XYZ file of C-alpha atoms in Angstrom:
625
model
C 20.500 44.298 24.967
C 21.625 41.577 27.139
C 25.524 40.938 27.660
C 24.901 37.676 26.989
C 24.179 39.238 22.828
C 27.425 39.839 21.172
C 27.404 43.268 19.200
C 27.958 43.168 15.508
C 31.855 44.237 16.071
C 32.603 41.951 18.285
C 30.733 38.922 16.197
C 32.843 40.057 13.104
C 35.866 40.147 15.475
C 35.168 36.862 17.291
C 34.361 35.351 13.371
C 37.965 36.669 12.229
C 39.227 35.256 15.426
C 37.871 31.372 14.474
C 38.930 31.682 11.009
C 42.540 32.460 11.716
C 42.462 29.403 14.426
C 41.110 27.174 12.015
C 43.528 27.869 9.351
C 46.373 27.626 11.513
C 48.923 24.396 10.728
C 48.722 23.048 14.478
C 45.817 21.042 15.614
C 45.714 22.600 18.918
C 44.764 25.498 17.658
C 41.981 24.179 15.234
C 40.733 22.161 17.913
C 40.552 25.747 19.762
C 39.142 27.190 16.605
C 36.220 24.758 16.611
C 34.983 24.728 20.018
C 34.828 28.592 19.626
C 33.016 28.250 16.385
C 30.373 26.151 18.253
C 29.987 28.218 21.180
C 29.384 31.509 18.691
C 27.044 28.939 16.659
C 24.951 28.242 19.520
C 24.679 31.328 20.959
C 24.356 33.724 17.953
C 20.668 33.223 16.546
C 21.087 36.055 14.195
C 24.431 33.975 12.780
C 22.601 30.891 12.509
C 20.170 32.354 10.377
C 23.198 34.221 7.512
C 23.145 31.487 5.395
C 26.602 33.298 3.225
C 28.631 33.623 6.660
C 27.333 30.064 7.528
C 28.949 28.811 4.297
C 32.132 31.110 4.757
C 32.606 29.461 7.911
C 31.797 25.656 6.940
C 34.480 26.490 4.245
C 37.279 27.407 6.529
C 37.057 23.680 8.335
C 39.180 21.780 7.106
C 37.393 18.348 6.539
C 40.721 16.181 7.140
C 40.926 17.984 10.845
C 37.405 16.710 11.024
C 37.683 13.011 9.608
C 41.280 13.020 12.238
C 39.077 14.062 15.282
C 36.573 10.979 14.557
C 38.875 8.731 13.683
C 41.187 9.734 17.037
C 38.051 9.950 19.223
C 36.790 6.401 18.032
C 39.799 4.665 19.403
C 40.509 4.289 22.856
C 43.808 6.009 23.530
C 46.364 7.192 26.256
C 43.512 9.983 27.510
C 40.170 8.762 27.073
C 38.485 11.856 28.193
C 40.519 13.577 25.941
C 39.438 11.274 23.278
C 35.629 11.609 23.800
C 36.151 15.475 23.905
C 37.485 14.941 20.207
C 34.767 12.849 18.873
C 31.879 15.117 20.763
C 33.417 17.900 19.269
C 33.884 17.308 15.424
C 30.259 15.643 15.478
C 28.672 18.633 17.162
C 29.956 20.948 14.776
C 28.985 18.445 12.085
C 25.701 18.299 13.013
C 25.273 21.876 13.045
C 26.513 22.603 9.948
C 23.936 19.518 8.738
C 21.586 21.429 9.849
C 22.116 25.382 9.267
C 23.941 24.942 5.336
C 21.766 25.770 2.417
C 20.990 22.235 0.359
C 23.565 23.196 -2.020
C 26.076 22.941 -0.011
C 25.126 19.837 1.895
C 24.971 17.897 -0.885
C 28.666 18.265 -1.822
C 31.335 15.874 -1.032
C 32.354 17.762 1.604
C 29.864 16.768 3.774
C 28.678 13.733 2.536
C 32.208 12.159 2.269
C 31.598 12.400 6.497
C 29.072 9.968 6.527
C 31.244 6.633 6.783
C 33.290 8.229 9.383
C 30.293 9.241 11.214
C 28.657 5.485 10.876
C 32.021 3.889 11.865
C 32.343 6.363 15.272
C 28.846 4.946 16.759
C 29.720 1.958 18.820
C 32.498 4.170 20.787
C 29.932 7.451 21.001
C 28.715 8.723 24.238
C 24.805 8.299 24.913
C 24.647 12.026 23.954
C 26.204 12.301 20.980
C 24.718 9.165 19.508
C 21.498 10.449 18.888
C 23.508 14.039 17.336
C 25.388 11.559 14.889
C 22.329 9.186 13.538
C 20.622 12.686 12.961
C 23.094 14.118 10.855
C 23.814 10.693 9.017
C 19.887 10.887 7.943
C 20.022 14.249 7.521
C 22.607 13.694 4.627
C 21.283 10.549 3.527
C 18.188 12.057 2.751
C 19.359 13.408 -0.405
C 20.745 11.114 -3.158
C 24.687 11.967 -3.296
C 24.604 11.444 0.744
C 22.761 7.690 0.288
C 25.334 7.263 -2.726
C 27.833 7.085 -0.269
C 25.975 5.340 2.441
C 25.126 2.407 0.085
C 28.818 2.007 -0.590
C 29.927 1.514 3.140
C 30.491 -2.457 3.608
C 30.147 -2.336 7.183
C 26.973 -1.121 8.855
C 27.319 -3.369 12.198
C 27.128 0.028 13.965
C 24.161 1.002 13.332
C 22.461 -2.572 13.114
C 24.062 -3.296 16.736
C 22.731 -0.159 18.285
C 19.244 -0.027 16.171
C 17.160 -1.718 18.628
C 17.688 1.459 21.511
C 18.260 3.804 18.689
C 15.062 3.593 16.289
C 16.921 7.096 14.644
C 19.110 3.644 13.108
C 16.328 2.250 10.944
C 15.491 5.928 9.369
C 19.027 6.573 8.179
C 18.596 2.812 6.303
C 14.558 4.196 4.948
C 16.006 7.568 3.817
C 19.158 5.707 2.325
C 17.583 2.887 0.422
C 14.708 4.835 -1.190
C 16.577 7.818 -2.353
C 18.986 5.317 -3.919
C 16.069 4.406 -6.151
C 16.668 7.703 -7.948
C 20.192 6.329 -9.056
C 21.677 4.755 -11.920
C 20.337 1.067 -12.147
C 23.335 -0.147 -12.887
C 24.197 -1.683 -9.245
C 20.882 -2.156 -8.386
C 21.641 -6.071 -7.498
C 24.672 -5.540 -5.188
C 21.874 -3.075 -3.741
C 19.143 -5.545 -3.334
C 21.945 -8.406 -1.950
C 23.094 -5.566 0.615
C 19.329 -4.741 1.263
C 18.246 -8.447 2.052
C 21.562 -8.882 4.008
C 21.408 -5.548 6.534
C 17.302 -6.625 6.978
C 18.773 -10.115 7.903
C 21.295 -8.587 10.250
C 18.524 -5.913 11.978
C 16.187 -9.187 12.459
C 19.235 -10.892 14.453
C 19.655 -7.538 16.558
C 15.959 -7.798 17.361
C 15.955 -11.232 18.806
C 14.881 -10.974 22.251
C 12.732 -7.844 22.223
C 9.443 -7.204 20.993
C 10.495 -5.678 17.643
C 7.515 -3.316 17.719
C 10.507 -0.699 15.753
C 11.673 -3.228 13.433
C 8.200 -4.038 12.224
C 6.845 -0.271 12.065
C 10.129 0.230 10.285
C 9.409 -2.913 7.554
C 5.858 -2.147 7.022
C 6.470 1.256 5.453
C 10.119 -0.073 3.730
C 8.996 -2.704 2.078
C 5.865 -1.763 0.107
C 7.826 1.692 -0.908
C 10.686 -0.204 -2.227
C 11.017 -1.167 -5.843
C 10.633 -4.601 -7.558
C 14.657 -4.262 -8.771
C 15.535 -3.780 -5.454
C 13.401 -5.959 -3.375
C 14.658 -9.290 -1.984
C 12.744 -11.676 -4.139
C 12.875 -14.444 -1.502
C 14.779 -13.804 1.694
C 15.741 -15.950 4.206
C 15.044 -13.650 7.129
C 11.306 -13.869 5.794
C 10.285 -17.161 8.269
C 11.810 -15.591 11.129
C 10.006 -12.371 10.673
C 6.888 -13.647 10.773
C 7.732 -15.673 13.717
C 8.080 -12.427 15.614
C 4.674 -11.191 14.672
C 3.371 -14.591 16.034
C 5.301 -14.145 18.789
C 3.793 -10.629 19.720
C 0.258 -11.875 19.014
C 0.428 -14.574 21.890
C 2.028 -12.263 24.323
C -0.665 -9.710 24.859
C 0.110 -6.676 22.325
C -0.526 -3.470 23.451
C -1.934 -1.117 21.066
C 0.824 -0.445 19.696
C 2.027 -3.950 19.119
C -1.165 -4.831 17.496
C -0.677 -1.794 14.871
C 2.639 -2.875 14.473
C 1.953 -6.784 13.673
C -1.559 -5.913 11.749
C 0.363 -3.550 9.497
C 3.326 -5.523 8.562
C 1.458 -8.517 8.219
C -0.170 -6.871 5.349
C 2.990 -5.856 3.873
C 4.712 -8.865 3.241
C 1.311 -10.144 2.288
C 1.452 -7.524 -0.752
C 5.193 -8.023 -1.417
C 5.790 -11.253 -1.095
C 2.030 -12.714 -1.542
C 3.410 -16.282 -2.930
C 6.048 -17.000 0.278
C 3.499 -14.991 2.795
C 0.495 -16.776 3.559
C 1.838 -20.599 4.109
C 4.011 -19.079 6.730
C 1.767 -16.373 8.198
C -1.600 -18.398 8.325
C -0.665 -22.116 8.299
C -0.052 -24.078 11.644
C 3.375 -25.857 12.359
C 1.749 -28.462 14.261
C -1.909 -29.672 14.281
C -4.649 -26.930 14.418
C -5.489 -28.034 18.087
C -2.393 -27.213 19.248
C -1.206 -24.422 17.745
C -3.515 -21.461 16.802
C -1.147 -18.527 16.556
C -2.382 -17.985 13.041
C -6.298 -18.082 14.243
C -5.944 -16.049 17.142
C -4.226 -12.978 15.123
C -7.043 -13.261 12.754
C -9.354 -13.554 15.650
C -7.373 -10.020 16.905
C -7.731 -8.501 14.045
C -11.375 -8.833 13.183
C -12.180 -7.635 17.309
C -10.177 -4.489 16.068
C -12.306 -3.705 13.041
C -15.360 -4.516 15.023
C -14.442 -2.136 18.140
C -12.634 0.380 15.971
C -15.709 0.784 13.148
C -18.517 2.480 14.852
C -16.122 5.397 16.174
C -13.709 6.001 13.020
C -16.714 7.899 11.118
C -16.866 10.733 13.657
C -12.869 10.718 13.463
C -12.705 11.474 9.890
C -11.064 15.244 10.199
C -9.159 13.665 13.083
C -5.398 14.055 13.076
C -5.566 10.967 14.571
C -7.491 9.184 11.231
C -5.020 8.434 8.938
C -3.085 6.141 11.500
C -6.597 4.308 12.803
C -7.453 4.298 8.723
C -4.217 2.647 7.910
C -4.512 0.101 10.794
C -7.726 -0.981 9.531
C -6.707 -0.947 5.715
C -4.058 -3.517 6.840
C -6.701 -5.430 9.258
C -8.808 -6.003 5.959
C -6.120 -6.810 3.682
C -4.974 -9.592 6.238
C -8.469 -10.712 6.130
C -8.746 -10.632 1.980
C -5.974 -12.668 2.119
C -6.569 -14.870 4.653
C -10.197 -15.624 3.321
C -7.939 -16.389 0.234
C -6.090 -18.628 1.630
C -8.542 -20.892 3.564
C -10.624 -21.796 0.424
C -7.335 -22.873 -1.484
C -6.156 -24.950 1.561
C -10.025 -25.980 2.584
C -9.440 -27.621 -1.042
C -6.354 -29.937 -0.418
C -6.136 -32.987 1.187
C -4.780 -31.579 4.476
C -6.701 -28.215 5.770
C -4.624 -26.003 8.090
C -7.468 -25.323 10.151
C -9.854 -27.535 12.109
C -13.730 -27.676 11.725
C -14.311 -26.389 14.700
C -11.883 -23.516 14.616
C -13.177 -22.852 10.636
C -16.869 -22.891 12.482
C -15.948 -20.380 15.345
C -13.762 -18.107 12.940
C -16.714 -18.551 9.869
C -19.275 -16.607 12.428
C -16.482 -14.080 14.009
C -15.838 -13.263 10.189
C -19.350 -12.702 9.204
C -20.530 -11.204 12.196
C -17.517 -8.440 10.644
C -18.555 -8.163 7.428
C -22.672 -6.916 8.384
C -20.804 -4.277 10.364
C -18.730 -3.306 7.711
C -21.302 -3.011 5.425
C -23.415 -0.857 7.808
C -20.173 1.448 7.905
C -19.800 1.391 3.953
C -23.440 2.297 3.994
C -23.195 5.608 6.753
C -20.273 6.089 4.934
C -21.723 6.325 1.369
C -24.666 8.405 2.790
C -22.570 10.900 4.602
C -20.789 11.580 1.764
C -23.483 12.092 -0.533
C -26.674 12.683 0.874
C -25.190 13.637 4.629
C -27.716 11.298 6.919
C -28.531 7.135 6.587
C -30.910 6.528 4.571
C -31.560 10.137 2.839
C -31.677 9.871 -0.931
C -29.455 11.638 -3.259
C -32.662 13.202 -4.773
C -33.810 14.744 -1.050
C -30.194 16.933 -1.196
C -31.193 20.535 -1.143
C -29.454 22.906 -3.983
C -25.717 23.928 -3.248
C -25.205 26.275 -1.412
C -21.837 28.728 -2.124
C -18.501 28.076 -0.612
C -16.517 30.768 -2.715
C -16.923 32.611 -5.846
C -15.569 29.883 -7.745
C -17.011 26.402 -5.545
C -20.322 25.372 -3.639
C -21.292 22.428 -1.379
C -23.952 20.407 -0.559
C -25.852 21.675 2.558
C -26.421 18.069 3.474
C -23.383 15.826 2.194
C -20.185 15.413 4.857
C -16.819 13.945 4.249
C -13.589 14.294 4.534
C -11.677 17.729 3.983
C -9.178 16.120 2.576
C -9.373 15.199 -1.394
C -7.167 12.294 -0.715
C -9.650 10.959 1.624
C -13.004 11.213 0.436
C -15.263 8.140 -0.056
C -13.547 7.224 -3.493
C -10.372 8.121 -2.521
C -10.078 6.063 0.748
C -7.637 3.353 1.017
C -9.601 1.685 3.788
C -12.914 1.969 2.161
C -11.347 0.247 -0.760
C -9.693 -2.505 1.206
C -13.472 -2.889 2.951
C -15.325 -3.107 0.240
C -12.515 -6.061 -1.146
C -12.844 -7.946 1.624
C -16.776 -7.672 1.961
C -16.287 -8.649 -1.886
C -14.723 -11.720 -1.312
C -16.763 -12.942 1.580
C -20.224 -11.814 -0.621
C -18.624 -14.206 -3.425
C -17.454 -17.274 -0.996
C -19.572 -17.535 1.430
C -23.763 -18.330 1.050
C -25.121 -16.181 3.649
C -28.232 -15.428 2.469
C -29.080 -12.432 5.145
C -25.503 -11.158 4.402
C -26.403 -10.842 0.753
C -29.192 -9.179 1.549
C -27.912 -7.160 3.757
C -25.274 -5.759 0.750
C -27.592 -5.328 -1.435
C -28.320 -2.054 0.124
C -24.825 -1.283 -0.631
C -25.274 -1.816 -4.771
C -25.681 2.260 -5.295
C -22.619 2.842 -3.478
C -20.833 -0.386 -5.561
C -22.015 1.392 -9.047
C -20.668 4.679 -8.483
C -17.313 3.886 -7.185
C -17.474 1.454 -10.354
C -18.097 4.365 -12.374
C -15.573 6.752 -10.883
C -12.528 7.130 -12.383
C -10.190 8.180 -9.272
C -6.929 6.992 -7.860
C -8.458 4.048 -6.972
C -9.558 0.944 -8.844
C -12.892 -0.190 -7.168
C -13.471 -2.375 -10.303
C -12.862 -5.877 -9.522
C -13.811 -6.001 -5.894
C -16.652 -4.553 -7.014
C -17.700 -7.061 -9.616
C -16.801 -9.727 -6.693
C -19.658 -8.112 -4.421
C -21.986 -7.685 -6.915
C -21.190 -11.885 -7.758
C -22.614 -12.633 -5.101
C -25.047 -10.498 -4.524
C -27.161 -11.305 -7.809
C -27.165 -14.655 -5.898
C -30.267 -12.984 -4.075
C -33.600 -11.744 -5.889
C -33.490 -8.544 -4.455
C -30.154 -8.083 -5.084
C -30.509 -8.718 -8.477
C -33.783 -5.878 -8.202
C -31.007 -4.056 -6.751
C -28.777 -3.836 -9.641
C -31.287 -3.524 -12.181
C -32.749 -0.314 -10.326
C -29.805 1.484 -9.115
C -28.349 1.557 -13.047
C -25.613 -1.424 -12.450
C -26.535 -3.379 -16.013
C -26.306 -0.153 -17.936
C -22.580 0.911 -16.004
C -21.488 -3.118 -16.663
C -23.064 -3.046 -20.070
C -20.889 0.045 -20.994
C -17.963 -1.374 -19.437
C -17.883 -4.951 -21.437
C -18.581 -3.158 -24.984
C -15.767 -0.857 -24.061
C -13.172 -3.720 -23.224
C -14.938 -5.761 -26.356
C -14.146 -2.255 -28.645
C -10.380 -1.037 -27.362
C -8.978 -4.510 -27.193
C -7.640 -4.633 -24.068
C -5.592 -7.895 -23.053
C -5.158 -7.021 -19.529
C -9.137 -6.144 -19.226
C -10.016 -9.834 -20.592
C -9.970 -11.070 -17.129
C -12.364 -8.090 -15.661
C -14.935 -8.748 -18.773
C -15.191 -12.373 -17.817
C -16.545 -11.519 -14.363
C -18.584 -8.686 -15.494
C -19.986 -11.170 -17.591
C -20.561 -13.560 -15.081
C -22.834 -11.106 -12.992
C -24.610 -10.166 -15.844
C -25.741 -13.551 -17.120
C -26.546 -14.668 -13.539
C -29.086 -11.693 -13.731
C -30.090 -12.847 -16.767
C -30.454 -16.563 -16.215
C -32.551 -15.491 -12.837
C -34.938 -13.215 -15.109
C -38.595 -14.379 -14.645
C -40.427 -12.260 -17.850
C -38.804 -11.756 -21.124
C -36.174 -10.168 -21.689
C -35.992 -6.525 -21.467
C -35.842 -4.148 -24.193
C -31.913 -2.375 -22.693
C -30.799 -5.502 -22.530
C -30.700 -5.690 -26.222
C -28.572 -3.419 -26.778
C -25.894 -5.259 -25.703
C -26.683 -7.194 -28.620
C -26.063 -4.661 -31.146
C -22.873 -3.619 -29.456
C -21.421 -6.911 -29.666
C -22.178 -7.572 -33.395
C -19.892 -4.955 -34.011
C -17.090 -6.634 -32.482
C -14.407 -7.455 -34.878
C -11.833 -10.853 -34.301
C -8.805 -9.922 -35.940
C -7.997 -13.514 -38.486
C -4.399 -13.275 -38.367
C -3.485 -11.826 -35.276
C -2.225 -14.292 -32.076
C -4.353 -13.655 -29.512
C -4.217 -14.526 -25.545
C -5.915 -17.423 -24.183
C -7.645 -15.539 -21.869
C -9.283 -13.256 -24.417
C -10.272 -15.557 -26.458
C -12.188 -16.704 -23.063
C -13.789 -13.503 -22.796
C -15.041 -13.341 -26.127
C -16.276 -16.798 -25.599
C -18.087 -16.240 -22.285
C -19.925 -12.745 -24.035
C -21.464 -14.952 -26.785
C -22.830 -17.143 -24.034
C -24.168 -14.284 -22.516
C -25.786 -12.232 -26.078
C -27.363 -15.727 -26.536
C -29.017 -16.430 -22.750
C -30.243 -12.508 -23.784
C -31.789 -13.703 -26.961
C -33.100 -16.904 -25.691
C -35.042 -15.218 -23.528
C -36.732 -12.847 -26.111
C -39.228 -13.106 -27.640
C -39.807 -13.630 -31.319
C -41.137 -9.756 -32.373
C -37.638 -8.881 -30.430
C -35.595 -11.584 -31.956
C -37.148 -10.029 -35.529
C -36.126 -6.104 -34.916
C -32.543 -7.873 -34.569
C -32.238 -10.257 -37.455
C -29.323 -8.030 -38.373
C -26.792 -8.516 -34.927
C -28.250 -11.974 -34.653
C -26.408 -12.742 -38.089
C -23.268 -10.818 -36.945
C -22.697 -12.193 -33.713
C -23.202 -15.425 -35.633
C -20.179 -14.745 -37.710
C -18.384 -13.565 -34.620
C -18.952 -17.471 -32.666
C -17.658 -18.907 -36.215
C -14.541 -16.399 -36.427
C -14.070 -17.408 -32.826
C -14.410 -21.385 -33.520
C -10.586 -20.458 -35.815
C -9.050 -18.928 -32.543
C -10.183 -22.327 -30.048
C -9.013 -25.251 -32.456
C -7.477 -28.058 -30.139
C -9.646 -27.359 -27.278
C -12.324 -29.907 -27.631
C -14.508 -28.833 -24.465
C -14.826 -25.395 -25.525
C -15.103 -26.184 -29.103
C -18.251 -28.414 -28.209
C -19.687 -25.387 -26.259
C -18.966 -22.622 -28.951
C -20.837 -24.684 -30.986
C -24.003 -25.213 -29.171
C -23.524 -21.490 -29.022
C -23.724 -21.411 -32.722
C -26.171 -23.446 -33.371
C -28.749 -21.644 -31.059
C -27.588 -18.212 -32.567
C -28.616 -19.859 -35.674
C -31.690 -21.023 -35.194
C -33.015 -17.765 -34.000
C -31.376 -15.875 -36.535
């Protein structure tokens, strides 16, 4: 064994040896006693790894030797060498300890009570020990009695002066904010003022660098933090988003662009009232100043450059970054899409004809490619090539004893990243949605009406996420189109709507009224657009409806009352369009939705525009009843 190797006698000796240093009254000889205990430490694997001597020797430090040696290395006396020796020291053998003691033990106040010390010694630290000192902070903030006592320091200048070379800085605050989430409520708003302050005070620290780290940093705080301890409307907002304009007219590199597309979606989630005037209007006339324009502009190059590859990437360790990227790219867009028709509305648009022209074709020319991916997508995933029915797959064959695969589909390995479980196909298909609904491209609408198979399943699935509405937006506008209304009809959409509306109708559901109205809306545009009769399925929407009970004495929302409203209009464009043999074989539901519209006409009194239209509702139930 090399000499280098202490034997087990002399480790037990050389352990007996600390111990009686560090439990000596004189500081000398702790200070002695420590440096020996770091040397064994680092040079002992087999030591490291005896988690009860570990704790028999954390418990012979006295933590008042420790909290003296910061405190006497942090201030510049008669021996500065001397000094620094002190602070290196105590936060080496701090750090160690952080990193070698079982969680039980570095949870207690023993350590944690460290961590203002440790905070306060930064700005007088040595470029080598800084780093040792902001990883033991997060290592004991990441644990909620260590961001307890974080939370209650009232000065965090050190860290928010050094964060901008020292990106280890912003952790300590991620670790530290979210684990105090866990904690009583009960100072949650001191939290959130302290929160919207420290953000204020990184922002300042940040002025005249990029602030690729402060954005990264923002973009994954702010969505994870919650409501109660969000700043509901911060001051630093304005100037935050003036540093993601900034880096958009200075040439990002990749990184910058991740940084700037990403965090521009989060504020656009958390603060989606305050975001978009600042983020997407111009301070000065649209000629001039096209900050706004040009990120968008950025933004919908990288979907367009970054699509055709990311399919072949999907078991990439490299995918879930390039996903997320593009997941915030198309939220941007969503919003921003959003935001131009409200503005396009008032009586001074943000954005110039011209400009609204150039960015009109750039965002188009986006969405056919993103509906070829959601198509390759959707066809890997089920049938495994473009074009390939789900009827051509070939039988399973077996995986295991207990689970078999499709010969033919591909996706991803991951569960949390298959087709219906994709963030980024979600925030595609939303922003295809809205674009389908707005805009009255007719070759785009045909285009997605290829999609409608894909749009009905992940309307039928039940996963993590909630393809509903931007679903119903797509299919809005595609029923614009004859063949996309063939489209739905074939591929099953009315019966998956159908069941949808009589389920909302049947459980009640407030917060579904909304959803019914637009699944209502695509339905009756189908059936509006129908050439023949109607068709025998559709009537049994009828029959579902006519049970549908109004409750007499019960106050009921506005906005159901609109839903119920807008599903009589549509049982009545199904029954106008019947013919009288079919009309007969429903007498019955004709008479009972009927009695619905004149239970309704109790719930609308006061509104005279929709009273007039409930009853020319009525009336035409009645005179095919």
């Amino acid at each position: 064994m090399a000499d280098t190797i202490l034997s087990a006698e002399q480790q037990a000796a050389s352990i007996q040896k600390i111990q009686t240093l560090l439990g000596a009254k004189d500081d000398t000889s702790r200070f002695v006693g420590l440096a020996l205990l770091k040397s064994i430490l680092d040079n002992t694997p087999e030591l490291r790894s005896n988690e009860e001597a570990i704790v028999t020797l954390w418990g012979s430090i006295s933590h008042k030797f420790l909290d003296r040696l910061i405190r006497t290395g942090s201030k510049q006396q008669s021996s500065k060498e001397d000094a620094k020796n002190m602070l290196d020291l105590a936060v080496s053998v701090l750090h160690t300890f952080a990193t070698l003691l079982p969680e039980d033990a570095r949870k207690e106040s023993k350590m944690v009570d460290r961590i203002p010390q440790l905070v306060a010694c930064l700005l007088y630290c040595s470029e080598q020990t800084t780093p040792l000192v902001l990883e033991t902070i997060v290592s004991l903030v990441n644990q909620p009695s260590g961001s307890q006592v974080f939370i209650a320091i009232d000065d965090l200048s050190p860290l928010t002066e050094i964060a901008p070379s020292q990106p280890l800085a912003l952790e300590t605050f991620f670790h530290a904010w979210l684990n105090a989430m866990t904690l009583s409520p009960n100072n949650t708003v001191t939290l959130q003022s302290k929160i919207e302050t420290t953000i204020g005070t990184l922002i300042t620290s940040f002025k005249g660098t990029d602030a690729i780290t402060l954005m990264n940093f923002l973009a994954i705080l702010l969505p994870r933090l919650s409501e109660t301890l969000l700043p509901p409307n911060p001051s630093w907002l304005q100037q935050l988003i003036k540093y993601i304009q900034s880096l958009v007219t200075s040439r990002p590199t990749v990184n910058g662009r991740e940084a700037f597309t990403n965090l521009s979606a989060a504020l656009l989630e958390v603060y989606p009232i305050q975001t978009p005037p600042l983020l997407f209007s111009e301070t000065s006339p649209p000629e001039e100043n096209k900050q706004s324009n040009l990120m968008i502009q950025l933004l919908l190059i990288d979907i367009r450059s970054t699509l055709p590859t990311i399919l072949s990437l999907l078991n990439s360790p490299s995918y879930t970054q390039i996903a997320h990227r593009l997941t915030s790219a198309y939220n941007v867009v969503s919003n921003f899409i959003g935001y131009l028709l409200r503005t396009l509305d008032s009586d001074s648009p943000s954005i110039s004809p011209s400009t609204l022209l150039t960015l009109r074709k750039s965002i188009a020319e986006t969405m056919s490619l993103t509906s070829e991916y959601l198509r390759d997508r959707w066809d890997a995933s089920v049938a495994g090539a473009m074009g390939l029915h789900p009827d051509a797959r070939v039988e399973p064959a077996a995986a295991s004893s207990s689970a078999a695969h499709l010969t033919l589909a591909w996706d991803s390995k991951c569960s949390d990243r298959t087709v219906g479980e994709d963030p980024l196909i979600l925030a595609a298909v939303r922003a295809l949605a809205i674009w389908l609904r707005e805009d009255d491209g007719e070759v785009l609408r045909r285009e997605a009406s290829g999609l409608v198979d894909c749009f009905v399943e992940l309307y039928a699935s039940n996963g993590r996420l909630d393809f509903k509405r931007p679903v119903l937006a797509a299919l809005e506008g595609i029923v614009a189109e004859r063949k996309g209304r063939e489209a739905v009809l074939t591929e099953g959409g009315w019966k998956v709507l159908g069941e949808d509306l009589a389920e909302i109708l049947h459980t009640g559901e407030e917060e579904a009224a909304a959803r019914g109205i637009e699944i209502v809306r695509v339905m009756l545009s189908i059936v509006e657009e129908e050439e023949g009769d109607t068709r025998e399925e559709w009537m049994d929407l009828v029959t579902k409806v006519a049970w549908l009970y109004v409750p007499e004495d019960k106050k009921v929302k506005a906005a159901t009352v609109e839903f119920w409203f807008a599903v009589l209009q549509l049982i009545t464009a199904i029954l106008v369009g019947a013919h009288s043999g079919m009309r007969k074989r429903y007498k019955h539901s004709i008479s009972a939705v009927v009695g619905i519209s004149e239970q309704l006409s109790g719930k609308i009194r006061g509104d005279g525009e929709l009273e007039e239209a409930l009853e020319d509702v009525r009336s035409t139930l009645v005179d095919m009843r």
